[in-house]
mmCIF file of C-alpha atoms in Angstrom:
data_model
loop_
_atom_site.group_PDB
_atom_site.id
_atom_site.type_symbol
_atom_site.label_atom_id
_atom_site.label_comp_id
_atom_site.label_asym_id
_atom_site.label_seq_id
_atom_site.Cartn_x
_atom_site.Cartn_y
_atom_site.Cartn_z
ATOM 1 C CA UNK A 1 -36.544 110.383 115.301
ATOM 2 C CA UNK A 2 -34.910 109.371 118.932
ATOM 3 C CA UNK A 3 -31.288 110.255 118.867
ATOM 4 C CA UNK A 4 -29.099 108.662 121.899
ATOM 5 C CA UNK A 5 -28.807 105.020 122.321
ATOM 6 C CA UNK A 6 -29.295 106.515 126.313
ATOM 7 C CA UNK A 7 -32.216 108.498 125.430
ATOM 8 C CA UNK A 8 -34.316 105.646 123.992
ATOM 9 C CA UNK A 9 -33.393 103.005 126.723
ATOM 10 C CA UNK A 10 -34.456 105.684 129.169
ATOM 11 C CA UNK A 11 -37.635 106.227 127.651
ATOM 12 C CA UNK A 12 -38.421 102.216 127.213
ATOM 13 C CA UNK A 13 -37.698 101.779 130.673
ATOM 14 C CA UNK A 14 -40.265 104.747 131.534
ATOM 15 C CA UNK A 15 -42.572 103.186 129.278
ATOM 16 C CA UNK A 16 -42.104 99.463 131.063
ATOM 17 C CA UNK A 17 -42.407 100.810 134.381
ATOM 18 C CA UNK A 18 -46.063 102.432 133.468
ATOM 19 C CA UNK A 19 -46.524 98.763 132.123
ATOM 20 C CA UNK A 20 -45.527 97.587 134.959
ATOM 21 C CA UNK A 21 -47.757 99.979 137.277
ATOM 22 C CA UNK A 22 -50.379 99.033 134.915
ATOM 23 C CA UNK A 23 -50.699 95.311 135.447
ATOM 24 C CA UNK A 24 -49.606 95.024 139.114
ATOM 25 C CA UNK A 25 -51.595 97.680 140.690
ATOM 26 C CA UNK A 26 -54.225 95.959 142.802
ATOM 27 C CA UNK A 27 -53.606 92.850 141.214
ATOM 28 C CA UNK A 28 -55.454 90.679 143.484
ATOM 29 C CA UNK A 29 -58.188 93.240 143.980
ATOM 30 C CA UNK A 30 -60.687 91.085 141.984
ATOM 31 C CA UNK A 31 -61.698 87.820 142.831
ATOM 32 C CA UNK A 32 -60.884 84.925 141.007
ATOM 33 C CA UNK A 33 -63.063 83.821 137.864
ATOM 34 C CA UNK A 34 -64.292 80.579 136.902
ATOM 35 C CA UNK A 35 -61.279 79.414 134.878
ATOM 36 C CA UNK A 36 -58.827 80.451 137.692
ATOM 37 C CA UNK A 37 -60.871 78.837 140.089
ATOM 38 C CA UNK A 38 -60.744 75.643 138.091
ATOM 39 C CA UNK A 39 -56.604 76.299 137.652
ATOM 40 C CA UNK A 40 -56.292 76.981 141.340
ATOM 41 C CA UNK A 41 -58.236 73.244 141.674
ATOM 42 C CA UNK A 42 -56.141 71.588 139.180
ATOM 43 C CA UNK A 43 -52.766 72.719 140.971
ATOM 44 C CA UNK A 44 -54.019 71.940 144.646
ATOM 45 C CA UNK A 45 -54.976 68.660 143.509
ATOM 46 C CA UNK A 46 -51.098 67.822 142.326
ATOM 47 C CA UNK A 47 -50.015 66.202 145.198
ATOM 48 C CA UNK A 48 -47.694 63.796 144.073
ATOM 49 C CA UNK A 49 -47.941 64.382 140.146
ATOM 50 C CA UNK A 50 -44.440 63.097 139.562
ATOM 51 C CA UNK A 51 -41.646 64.093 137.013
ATOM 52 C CA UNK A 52 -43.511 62.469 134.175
ATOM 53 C CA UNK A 53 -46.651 64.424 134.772
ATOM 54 C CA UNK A 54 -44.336 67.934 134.874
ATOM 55 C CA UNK A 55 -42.663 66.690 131.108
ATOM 56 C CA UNK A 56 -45.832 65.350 129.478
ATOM 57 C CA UNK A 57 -48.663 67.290 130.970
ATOM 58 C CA UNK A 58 -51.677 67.004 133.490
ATOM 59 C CA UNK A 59 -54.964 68.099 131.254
ATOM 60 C CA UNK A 60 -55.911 69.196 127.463
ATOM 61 C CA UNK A 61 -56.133 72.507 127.698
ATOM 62 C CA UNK A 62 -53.136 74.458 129.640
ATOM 63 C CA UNK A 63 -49.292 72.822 129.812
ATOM 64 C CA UNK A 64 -46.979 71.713 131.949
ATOM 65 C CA UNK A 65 -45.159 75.169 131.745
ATOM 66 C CA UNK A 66 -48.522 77.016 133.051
ATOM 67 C CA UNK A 67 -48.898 75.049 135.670
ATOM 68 C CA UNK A 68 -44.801 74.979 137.006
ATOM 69 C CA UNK A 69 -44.990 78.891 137.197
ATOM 70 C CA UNK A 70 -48.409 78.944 138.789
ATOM 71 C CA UNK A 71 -47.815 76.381 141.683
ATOM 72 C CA UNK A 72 -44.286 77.722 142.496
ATOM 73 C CA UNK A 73 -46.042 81.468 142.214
ATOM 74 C CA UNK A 74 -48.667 80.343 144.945
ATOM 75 C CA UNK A 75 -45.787 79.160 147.490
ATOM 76 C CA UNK A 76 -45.664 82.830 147.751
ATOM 77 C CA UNK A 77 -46.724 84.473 151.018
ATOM 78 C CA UNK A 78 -49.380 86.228 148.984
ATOM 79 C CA UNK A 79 -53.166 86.358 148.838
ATOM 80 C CA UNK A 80 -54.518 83.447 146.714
ATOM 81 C CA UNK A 81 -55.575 86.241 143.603
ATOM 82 C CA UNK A 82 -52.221 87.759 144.094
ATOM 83 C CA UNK A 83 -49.787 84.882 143.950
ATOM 84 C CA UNK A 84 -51.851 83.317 141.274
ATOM 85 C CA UNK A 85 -51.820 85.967 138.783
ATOM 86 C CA UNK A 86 -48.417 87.237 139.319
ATOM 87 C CA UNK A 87 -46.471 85.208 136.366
ATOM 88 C CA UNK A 88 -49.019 86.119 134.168
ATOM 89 C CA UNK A 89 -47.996 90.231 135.135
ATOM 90 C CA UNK A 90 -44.423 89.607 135.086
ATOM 91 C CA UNK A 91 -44.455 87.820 131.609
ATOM 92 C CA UNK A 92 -46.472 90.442 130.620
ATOM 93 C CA UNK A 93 -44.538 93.360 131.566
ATOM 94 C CA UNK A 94 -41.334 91.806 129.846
ATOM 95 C CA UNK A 95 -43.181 91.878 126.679
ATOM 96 C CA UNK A 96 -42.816 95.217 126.574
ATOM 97 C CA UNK A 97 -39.284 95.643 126.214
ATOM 98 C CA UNK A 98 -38.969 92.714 123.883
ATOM 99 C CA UNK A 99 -41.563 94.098 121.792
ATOM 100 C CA UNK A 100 -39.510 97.032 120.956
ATOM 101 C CA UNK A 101 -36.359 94.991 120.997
ATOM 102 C CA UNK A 102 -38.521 93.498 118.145
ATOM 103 C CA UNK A 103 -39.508 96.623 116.434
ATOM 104 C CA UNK A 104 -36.305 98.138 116.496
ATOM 105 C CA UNK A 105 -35.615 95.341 113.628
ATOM 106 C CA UNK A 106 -38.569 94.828 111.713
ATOM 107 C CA UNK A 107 -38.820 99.462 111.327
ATOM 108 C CA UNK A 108 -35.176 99.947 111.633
ATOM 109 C CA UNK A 109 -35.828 103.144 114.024
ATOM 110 C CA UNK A 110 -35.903 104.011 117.617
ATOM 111 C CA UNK A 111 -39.494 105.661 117.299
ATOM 112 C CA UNK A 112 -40.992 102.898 115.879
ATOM 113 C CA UNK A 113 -39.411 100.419 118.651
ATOM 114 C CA UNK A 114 -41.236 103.542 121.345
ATOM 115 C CA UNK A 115 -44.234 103.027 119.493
ATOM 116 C CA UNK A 116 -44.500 99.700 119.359
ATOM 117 C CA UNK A 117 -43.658 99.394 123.222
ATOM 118 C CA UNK A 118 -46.377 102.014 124.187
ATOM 119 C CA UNK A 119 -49.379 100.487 121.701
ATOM 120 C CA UNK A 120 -48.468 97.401 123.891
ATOM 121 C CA UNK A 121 -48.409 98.791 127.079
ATOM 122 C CA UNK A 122 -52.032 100.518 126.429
ATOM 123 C CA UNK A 123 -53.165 97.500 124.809
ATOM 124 C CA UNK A 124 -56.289 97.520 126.860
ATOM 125 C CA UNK A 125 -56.711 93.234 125.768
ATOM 126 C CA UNK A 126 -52.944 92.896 126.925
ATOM 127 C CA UNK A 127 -53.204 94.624 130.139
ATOM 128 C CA UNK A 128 -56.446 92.377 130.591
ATOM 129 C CA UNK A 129 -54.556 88.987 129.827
ATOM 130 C CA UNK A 130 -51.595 90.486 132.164
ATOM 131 C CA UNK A 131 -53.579 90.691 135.049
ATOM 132 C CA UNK A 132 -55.517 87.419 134.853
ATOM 133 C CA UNK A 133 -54.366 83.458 135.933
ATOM 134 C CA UNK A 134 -54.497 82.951 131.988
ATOM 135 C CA UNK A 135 -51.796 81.711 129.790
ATOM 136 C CA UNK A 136 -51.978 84.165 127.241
ATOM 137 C CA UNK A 137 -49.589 86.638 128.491
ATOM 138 C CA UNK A 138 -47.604 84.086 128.016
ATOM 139 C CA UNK A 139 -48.599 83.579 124.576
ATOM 140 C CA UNK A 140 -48.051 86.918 123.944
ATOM 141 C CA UNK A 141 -44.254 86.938 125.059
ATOM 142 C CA UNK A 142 -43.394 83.707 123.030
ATOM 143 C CA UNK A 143 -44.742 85.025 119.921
ATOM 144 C CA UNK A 144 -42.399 88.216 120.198
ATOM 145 C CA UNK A 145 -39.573 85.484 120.773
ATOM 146 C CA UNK A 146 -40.765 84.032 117.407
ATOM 147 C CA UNK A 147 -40.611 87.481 115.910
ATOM 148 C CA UNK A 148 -36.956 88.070 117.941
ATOM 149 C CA UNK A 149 -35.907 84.930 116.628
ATOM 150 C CA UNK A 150 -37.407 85.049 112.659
ATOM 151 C CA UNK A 151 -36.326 88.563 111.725
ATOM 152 C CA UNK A 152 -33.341 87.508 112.667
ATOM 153 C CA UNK A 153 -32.503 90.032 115.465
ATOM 154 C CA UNK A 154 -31.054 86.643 118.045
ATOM 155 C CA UNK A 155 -27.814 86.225 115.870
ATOM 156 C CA UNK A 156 -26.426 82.969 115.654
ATOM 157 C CA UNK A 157 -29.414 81.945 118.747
ATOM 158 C CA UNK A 158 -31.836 81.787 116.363
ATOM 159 C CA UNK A 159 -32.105 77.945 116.932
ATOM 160 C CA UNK A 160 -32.267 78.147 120.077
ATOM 161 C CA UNK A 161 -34.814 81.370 120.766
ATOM 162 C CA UNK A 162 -36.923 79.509 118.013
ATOM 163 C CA UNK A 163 -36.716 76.010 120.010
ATOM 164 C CA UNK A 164 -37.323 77.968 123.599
ATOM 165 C CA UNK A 165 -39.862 80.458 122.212
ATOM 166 C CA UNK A 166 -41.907 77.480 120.619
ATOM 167 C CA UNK A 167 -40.878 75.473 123.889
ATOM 168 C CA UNK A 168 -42.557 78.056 126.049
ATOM 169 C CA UNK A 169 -46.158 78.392 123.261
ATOM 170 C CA UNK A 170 -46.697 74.558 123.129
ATOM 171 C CA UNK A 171 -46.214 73.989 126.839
ATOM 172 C CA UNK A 172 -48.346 76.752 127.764
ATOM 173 C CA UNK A 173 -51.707 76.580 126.823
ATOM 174 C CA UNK A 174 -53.763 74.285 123.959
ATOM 175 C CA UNK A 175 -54.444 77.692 122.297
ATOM 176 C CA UNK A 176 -50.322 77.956 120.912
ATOM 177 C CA UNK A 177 -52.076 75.918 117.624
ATOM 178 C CA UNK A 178 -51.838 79.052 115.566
ATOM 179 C CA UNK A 179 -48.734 80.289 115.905
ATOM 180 C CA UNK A 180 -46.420 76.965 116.344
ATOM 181 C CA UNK A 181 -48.222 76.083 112.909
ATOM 182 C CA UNK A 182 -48.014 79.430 111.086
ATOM 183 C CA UNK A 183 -43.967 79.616 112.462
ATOM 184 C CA UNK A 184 -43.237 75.705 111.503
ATOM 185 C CA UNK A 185 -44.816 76.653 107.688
ATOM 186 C CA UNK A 186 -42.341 79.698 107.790
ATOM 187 C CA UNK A 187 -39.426 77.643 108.738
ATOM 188 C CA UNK A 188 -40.394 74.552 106.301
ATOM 189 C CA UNK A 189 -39.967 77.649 103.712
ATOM 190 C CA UNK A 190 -37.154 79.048 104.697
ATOM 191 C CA UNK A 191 -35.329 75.661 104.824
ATOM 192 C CA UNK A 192 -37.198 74.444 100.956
ATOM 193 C CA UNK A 193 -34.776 77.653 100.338
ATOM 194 C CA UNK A 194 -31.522 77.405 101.674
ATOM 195 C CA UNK A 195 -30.949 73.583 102.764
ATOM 196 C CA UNK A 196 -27.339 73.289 102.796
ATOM 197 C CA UNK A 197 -27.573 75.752 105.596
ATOM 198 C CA UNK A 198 -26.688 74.121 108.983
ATOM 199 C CA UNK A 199 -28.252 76.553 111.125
ATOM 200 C CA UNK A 200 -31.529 76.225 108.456
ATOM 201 C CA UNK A 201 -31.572 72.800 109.391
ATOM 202 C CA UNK A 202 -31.533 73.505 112.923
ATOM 203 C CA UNK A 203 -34.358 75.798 113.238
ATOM 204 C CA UNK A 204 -36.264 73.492 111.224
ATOM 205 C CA UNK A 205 -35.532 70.545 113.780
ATOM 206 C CA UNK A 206 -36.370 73.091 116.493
ATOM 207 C CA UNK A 207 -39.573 73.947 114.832
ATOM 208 C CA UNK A 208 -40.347 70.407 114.235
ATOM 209 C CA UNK A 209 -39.460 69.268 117.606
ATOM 210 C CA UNK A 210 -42.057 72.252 119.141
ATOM 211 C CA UNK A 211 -44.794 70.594 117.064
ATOM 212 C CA UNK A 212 -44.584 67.093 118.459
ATOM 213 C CA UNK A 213 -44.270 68.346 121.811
ATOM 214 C CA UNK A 214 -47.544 70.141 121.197
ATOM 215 C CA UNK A 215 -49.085 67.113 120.298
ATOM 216 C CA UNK A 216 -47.743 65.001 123.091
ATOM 217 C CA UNK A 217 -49.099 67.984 125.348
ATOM 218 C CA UNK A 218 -52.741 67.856 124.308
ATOM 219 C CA UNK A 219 -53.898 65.531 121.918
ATOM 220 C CA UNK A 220 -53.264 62.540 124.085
ATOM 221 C CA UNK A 221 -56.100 63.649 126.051
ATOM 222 C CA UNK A 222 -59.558 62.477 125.776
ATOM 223 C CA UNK A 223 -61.896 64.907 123.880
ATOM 224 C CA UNK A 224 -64.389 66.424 126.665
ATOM 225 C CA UNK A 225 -68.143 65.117 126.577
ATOM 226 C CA UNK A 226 -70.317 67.110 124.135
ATOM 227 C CA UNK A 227 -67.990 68.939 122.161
ATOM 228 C CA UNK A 228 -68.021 68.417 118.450
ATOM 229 C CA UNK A 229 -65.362 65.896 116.808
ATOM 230 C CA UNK A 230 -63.385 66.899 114.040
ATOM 231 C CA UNK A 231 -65.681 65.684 111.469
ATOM 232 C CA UNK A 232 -68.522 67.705 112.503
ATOM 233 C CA UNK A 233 -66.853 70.647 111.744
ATOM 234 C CA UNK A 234 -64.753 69.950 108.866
ATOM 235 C CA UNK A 235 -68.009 70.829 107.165
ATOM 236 C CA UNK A 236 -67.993 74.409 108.395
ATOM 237 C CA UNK A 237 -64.240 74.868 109.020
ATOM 238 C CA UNK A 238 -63.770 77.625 106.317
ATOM 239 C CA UNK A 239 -66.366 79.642 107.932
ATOM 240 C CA UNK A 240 -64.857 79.341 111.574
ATOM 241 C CA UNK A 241 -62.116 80.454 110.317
ATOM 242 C CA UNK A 242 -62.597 83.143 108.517
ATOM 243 C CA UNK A 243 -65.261 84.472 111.385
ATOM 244 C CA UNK A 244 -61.962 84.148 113.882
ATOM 245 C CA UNK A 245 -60.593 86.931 112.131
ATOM 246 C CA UNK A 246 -63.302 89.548 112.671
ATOM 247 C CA UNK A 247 -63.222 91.945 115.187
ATOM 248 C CA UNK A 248 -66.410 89.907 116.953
ATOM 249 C CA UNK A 249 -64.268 86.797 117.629
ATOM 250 C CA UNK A 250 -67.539 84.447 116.424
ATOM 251 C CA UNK A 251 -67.162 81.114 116.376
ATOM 252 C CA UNK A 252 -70.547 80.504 114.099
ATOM 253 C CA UNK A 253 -70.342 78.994 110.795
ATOM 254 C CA UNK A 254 -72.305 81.742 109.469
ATOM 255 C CA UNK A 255 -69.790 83.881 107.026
ATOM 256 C CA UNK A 256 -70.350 87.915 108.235
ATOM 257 C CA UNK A 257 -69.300 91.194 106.509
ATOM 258 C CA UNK A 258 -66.864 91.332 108.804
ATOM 259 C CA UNK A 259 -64.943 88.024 108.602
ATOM 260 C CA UNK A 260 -64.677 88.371 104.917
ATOM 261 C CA UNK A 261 -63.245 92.176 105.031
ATOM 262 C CA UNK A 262 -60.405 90.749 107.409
ATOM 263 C CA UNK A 263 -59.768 87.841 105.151
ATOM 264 C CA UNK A 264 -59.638 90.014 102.359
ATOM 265 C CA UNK A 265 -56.748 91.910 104.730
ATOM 266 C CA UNK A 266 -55.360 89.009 105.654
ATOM 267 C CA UNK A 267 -54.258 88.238 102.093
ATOM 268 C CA UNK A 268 -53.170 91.391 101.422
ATOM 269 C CA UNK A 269 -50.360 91.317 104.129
ATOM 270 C CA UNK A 270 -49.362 87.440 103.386
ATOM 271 C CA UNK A 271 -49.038 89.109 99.810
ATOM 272 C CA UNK A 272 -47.011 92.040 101.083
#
């Protein structure tokens, strides 16, 4: 057990700085990858998008939001890889901090707020996603907002860190599906249960509001040529799903060993 409030902000701060060293150290070192490349592309090309394209959204995939911090990151006097990836270190850096602000909830105890913060930091897939032109960092941050927000460590701001931390996930990137729909099912629960609260009823309307941006966002869009509609894979849509949860990330509609142990755990924590 940590004992002194100074003690364990010392140590978080130790522990965000080696996060910090972590994702920024030769940041632009690498060259940029396809998708980055194709980012880089999309933002050059926005030379007179307008306010409506900043609100609604340029393409399918990534947000308005993405694209904001990107373009104003590459005004930067920095190399191209630099510039590019730097919101994507930043936002992943802070998630750090707020990840043990988060813990310090959920286990009730400074070690477990450490130990979240320093899983995080080593996270070998985090410090990946923090040091690419990728919205997932992102991701990552708005999700420990949701977590901030639900456990109900934001006070009377839960409405609003729900509305800005589903704001920030739908705006982002097309891949914000999962947890905008998993957070609005939460909420629709937690306001079934206690509807003559006013706040309820605002979190609900912030939840609801974070879904129909998401689908203003991206489903407006075209589907791309030669990618399968929704019918074709209603079919096999159990099987995707369950296969997303292994550790091999398949997308097959094949069930494995795998995919069916994590389902199995899966239930078990809903249950819990």
């Amino acid at each position: 057990m940590i004992q002194g409030r100074w003690l364990f902000r010392g140590l978080i701060a130790l522990v965000t700085c080696v996060a910090a060293w972590l994702r920024l150290d030769d940041l632009g070192g690498p060259s940029l990858w396809l998708d980055e490349i194709l980012n880089v592309g999309i933002i050059r090309s926005l030379e007179n998008p307008g306010i409506v394209g900043w609100v609604i959204g340029f393409e399918r995939e990534n947000g308005p939001l993405y694209y904001a911090f990107h373009a104003l990151a590459m005004k930067l006097p920095l190399g191209i890889e630099t510039a590019f990836r730097l919101p994507s270190a930043i936002l992943g850096i802070a998630a750090v901090p707020a990840i043990a602000y988060a813990a310090s909830r959920v286990g009730s105890s400074r070690s477990a707020a450490l130990f979240a913060a320093v899983l995080l930091t080593f996270s070998p897939l985090h410090v990946f996603y923090s040091r690419e032109g990728r919205p997932y960092a992102a991701l990552v941050l708005a999700s420990i907002g949701v977590l901030i927000a639900l456990t109900g460590r934001a006070g009377r701001f839960r409405p609003l860190m729900i509305a800005l931390s589903l704001f920030a996930a739908a705006s982002s990137a097309l891949t914000a599906a999962p947890l905008i729909l998993a957070t609005v099912v939460i909420l629709l629960i937690d306001f079934m249960h206690s509807r003559e609260d006013r706040r309820s009823r605002s979190i609900a309307l912030a939840g609801a509001i974070a879904a129909a941006l998401y689908l203003l966002f991206y489903l407006r869009f075209p589907r791309p040529a030669g990618t399968l509609g929704f019918d074709e894979r209603f079919a096999s849509l159990g099987a995707i799903i369950l296969n997303a949860f292994s550790v091999t990330s398949s997308v097959t509609a094949t069930l494995t060993p795998a995919s069916i142990c994590a389902a199995f755990l899966a239930v078990l924590g809903f249950a819990a």
